[in-house]
mmCIF file of C-alpha atoms in Angstrom:
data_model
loop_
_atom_site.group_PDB
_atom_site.id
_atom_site.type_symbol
_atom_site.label_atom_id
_atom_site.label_comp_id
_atom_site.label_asym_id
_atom_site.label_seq_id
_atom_site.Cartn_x
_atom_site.Cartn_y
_atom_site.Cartn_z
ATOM 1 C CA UNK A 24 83.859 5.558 0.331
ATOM 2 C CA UNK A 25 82.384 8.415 2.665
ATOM 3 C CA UNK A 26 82.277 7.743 6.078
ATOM 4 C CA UNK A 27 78.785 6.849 7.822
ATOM 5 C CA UNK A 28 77.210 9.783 9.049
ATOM 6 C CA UNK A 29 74.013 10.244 11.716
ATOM 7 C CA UNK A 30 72.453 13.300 13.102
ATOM 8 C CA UNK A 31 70.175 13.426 16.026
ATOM 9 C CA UNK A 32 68.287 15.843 18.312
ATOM 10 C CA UNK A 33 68.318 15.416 21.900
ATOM 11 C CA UNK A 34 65.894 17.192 24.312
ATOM 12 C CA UNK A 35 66.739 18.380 27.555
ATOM 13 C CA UNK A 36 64.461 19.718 30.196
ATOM 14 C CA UNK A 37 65.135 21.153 33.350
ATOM 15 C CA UNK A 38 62.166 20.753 35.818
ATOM 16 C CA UNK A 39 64.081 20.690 38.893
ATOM 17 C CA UNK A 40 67.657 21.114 40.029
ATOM 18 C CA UNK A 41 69.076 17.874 37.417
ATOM 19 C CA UNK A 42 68.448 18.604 34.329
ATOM 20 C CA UNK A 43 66.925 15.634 32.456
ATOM 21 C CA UNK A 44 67.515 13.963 28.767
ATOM 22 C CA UNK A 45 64.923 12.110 25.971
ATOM 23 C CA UNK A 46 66.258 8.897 24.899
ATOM 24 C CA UNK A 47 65.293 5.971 23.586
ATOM 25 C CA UNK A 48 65.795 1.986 24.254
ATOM 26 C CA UNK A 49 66.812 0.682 20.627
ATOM 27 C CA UNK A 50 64.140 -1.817 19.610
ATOM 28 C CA UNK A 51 64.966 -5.066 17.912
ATOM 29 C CA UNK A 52 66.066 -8.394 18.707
ATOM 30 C CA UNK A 53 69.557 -7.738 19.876
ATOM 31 C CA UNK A 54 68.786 -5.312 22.390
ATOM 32 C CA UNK A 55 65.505 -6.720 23.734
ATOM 33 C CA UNK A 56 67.134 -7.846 27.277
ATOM 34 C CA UNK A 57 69.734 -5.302 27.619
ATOM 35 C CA UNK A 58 69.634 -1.859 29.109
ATOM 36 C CA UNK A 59 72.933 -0.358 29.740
ATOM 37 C CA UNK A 60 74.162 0.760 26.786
ATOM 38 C CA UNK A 61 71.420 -0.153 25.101
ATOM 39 C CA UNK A 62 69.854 3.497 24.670
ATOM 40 C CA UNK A 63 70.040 6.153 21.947
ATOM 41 C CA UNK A 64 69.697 9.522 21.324
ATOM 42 C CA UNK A 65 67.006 10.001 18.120
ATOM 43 C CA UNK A 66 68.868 9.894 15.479
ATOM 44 C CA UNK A 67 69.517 8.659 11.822
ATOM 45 C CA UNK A 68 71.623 8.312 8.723
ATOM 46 C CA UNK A 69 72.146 11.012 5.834
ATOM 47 C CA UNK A 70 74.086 11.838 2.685
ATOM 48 C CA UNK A 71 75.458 13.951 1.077
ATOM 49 C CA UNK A 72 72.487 15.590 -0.636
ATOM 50 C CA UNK A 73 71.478 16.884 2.856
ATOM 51 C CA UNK A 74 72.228 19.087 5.629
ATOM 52 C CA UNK A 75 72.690 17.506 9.056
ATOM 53 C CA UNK A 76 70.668 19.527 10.885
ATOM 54 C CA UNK A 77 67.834 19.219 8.521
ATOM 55 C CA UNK A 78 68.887 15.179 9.051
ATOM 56 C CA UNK A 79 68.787 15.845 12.720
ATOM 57 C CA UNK A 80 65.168 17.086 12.473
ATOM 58 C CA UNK A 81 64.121 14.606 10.134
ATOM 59 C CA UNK A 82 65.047 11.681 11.149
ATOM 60 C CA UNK A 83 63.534 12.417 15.055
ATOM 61 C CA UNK A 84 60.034 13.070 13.673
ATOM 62 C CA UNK A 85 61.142 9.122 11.689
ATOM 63 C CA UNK A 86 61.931 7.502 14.651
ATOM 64 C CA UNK A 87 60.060 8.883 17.167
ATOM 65 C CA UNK A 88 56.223 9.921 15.307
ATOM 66 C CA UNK A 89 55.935 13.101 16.173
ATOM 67 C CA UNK A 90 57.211 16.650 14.984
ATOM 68 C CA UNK A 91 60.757 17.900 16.223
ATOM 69 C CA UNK A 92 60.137 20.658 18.640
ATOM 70 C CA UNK A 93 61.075 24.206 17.277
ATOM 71 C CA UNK A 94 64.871 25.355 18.099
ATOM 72 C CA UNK A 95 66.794 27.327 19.305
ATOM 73 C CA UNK A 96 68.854 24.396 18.189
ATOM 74 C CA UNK A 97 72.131 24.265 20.396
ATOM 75 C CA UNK A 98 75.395 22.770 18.759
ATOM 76 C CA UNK A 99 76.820 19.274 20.412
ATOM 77 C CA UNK A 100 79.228 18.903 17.757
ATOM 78 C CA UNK A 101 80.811 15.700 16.777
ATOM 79 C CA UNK A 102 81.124 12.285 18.089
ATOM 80 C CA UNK A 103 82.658 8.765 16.544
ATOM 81 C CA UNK A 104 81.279 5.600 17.637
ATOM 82 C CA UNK A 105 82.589 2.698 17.772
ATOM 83 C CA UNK A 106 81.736 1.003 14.401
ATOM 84 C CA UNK A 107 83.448 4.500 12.789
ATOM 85 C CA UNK A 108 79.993 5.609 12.150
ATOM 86 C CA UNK A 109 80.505 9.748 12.544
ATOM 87 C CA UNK A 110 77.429 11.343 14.888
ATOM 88 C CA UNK A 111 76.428 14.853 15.020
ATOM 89 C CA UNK A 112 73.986 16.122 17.939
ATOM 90 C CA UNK A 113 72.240 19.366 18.368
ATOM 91 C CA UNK A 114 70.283 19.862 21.801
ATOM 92 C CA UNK A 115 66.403 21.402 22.330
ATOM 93 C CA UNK A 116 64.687 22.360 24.964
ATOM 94 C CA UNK A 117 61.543 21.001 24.974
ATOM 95 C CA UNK A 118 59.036 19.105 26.694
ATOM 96 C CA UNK A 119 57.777 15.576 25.327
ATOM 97 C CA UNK A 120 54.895 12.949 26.573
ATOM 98 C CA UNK A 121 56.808 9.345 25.955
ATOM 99 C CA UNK A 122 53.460 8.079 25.962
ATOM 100 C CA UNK A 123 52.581 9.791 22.580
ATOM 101 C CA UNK A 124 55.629 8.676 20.986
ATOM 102 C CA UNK A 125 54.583 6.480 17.593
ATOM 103 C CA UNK A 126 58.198 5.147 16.868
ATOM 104 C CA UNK A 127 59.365 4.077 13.315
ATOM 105 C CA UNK A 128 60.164 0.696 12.062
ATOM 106 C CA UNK A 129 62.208 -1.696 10.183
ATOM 107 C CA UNK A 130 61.871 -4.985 8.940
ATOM 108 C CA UNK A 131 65.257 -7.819 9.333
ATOM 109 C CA UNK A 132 65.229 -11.316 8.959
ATOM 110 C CA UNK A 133 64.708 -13.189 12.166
ATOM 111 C CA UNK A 134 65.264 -15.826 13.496
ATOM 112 C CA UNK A 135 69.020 -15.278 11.463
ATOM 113 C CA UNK A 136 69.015 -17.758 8.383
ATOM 114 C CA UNK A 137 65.234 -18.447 8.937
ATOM 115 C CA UNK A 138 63.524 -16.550 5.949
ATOM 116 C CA UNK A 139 61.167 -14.933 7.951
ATOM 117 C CA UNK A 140 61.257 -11.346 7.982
ATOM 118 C CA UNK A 141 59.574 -9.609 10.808
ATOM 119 C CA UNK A 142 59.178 -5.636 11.620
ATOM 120 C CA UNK A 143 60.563 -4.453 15.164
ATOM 121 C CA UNK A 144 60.178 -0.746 16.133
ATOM 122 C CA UNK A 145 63.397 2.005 15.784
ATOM 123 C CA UNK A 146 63.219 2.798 19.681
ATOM 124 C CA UNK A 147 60.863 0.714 21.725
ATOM 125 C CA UNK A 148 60.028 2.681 24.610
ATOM 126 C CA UNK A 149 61.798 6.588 25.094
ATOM 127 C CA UNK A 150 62.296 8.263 28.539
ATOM 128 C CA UNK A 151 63.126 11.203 30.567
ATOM 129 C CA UNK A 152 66.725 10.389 32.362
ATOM 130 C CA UNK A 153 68.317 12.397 34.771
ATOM 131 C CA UNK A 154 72.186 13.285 32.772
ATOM 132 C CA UNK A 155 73.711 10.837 34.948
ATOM 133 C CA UNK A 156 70.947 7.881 34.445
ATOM 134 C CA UNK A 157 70.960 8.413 30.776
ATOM 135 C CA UNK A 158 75.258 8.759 30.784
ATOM 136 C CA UNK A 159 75.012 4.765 32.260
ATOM 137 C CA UNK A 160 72.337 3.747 29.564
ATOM 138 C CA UNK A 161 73.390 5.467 26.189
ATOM 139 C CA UNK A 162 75.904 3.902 24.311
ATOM 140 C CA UNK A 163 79.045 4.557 24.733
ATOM 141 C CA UNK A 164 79.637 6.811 21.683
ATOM 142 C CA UNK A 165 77.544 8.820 22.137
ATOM 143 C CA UNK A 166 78.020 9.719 25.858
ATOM 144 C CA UNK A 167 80.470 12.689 25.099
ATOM 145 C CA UNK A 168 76.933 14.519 23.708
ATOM 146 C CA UNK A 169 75.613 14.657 27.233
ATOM 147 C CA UNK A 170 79.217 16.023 28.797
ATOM 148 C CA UNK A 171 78.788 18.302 26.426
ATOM 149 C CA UNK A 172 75.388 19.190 27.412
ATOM 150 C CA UNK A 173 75.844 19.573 30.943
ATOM 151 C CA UNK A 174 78.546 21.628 30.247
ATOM 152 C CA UNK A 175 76.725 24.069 28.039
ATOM 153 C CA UNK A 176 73.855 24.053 31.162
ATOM 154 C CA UNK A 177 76.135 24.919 33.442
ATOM 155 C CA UNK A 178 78.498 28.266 31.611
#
């Protein structure tokens, strides 16, 4: 069985001396009153059939509405998370209203064992973090993407 795999795009700005990250409070039941480590970069699952940065690029405008800004597309490399799932980043430059963010959706079963199926949205609100901000809300596996980042910034 192939390991999971996710690719993801995360924007970076630099509008004053800290450079600043897009990410994005995972929506759902489970994460509805939680807020550290509760983040994400934009990302999403592939196979085999496809490329991960056209994954990367994909699944953003999915989960986020609107079209993936164009590159230069900067190489995070590779992270595992927790659950084994392997995630691979590349980083943009870009600017991005949260406000005109449309987010994706998916539908689970909730209450658990209740029948009822209801649709929650992929991120429910994104924001613009300072590195250090975003290092304390992002989940844990991916946290090596913005030490990566910030070192890239700073060579």
């Amino acid at each position: 069985m192939t390991a999971r795999r996710s690719a993801g795009l995360l924007l970076f700005r630099a509008p004053g001396p800290d450079p600043e990250v897009l990410i994005g409070h995972m929506g759902g039941p489970f994460w509805a009153r939680r807020d550290a480590a509760a983040w994400s970069i934009p990302k999403g699952e592939y196979g085999d059939d496809e490329e991960p940065l056209a994954a990367a690029v994909r699944e953003f405008e999915e989960e986020l509405g609107l079209p993936a800004p164009p590159g230069p597309y900067l190489p995070l490399g590779e992270a595992r998370q927790a659950g084994g799932k392997r995630v691979t980043v590349w980083a943009v430059e870009a600017d991005l209203d949260p406000a005109s963010v449309v987010p994706g959706t998916f539908t689970m079963e909730w209450p658990p064992r209740s029948g009822r199926l209801q649709e929650f949205p992929e991120l429910d609100r994104v924001a613009w973090l300072p590195l250090t901000e975003a290092h304390d809300r992002l989940v844990a596996g991916q946290r090596p993407f913005l030490d990566r980042l910030s070192a890239l910034l700073t060579s």
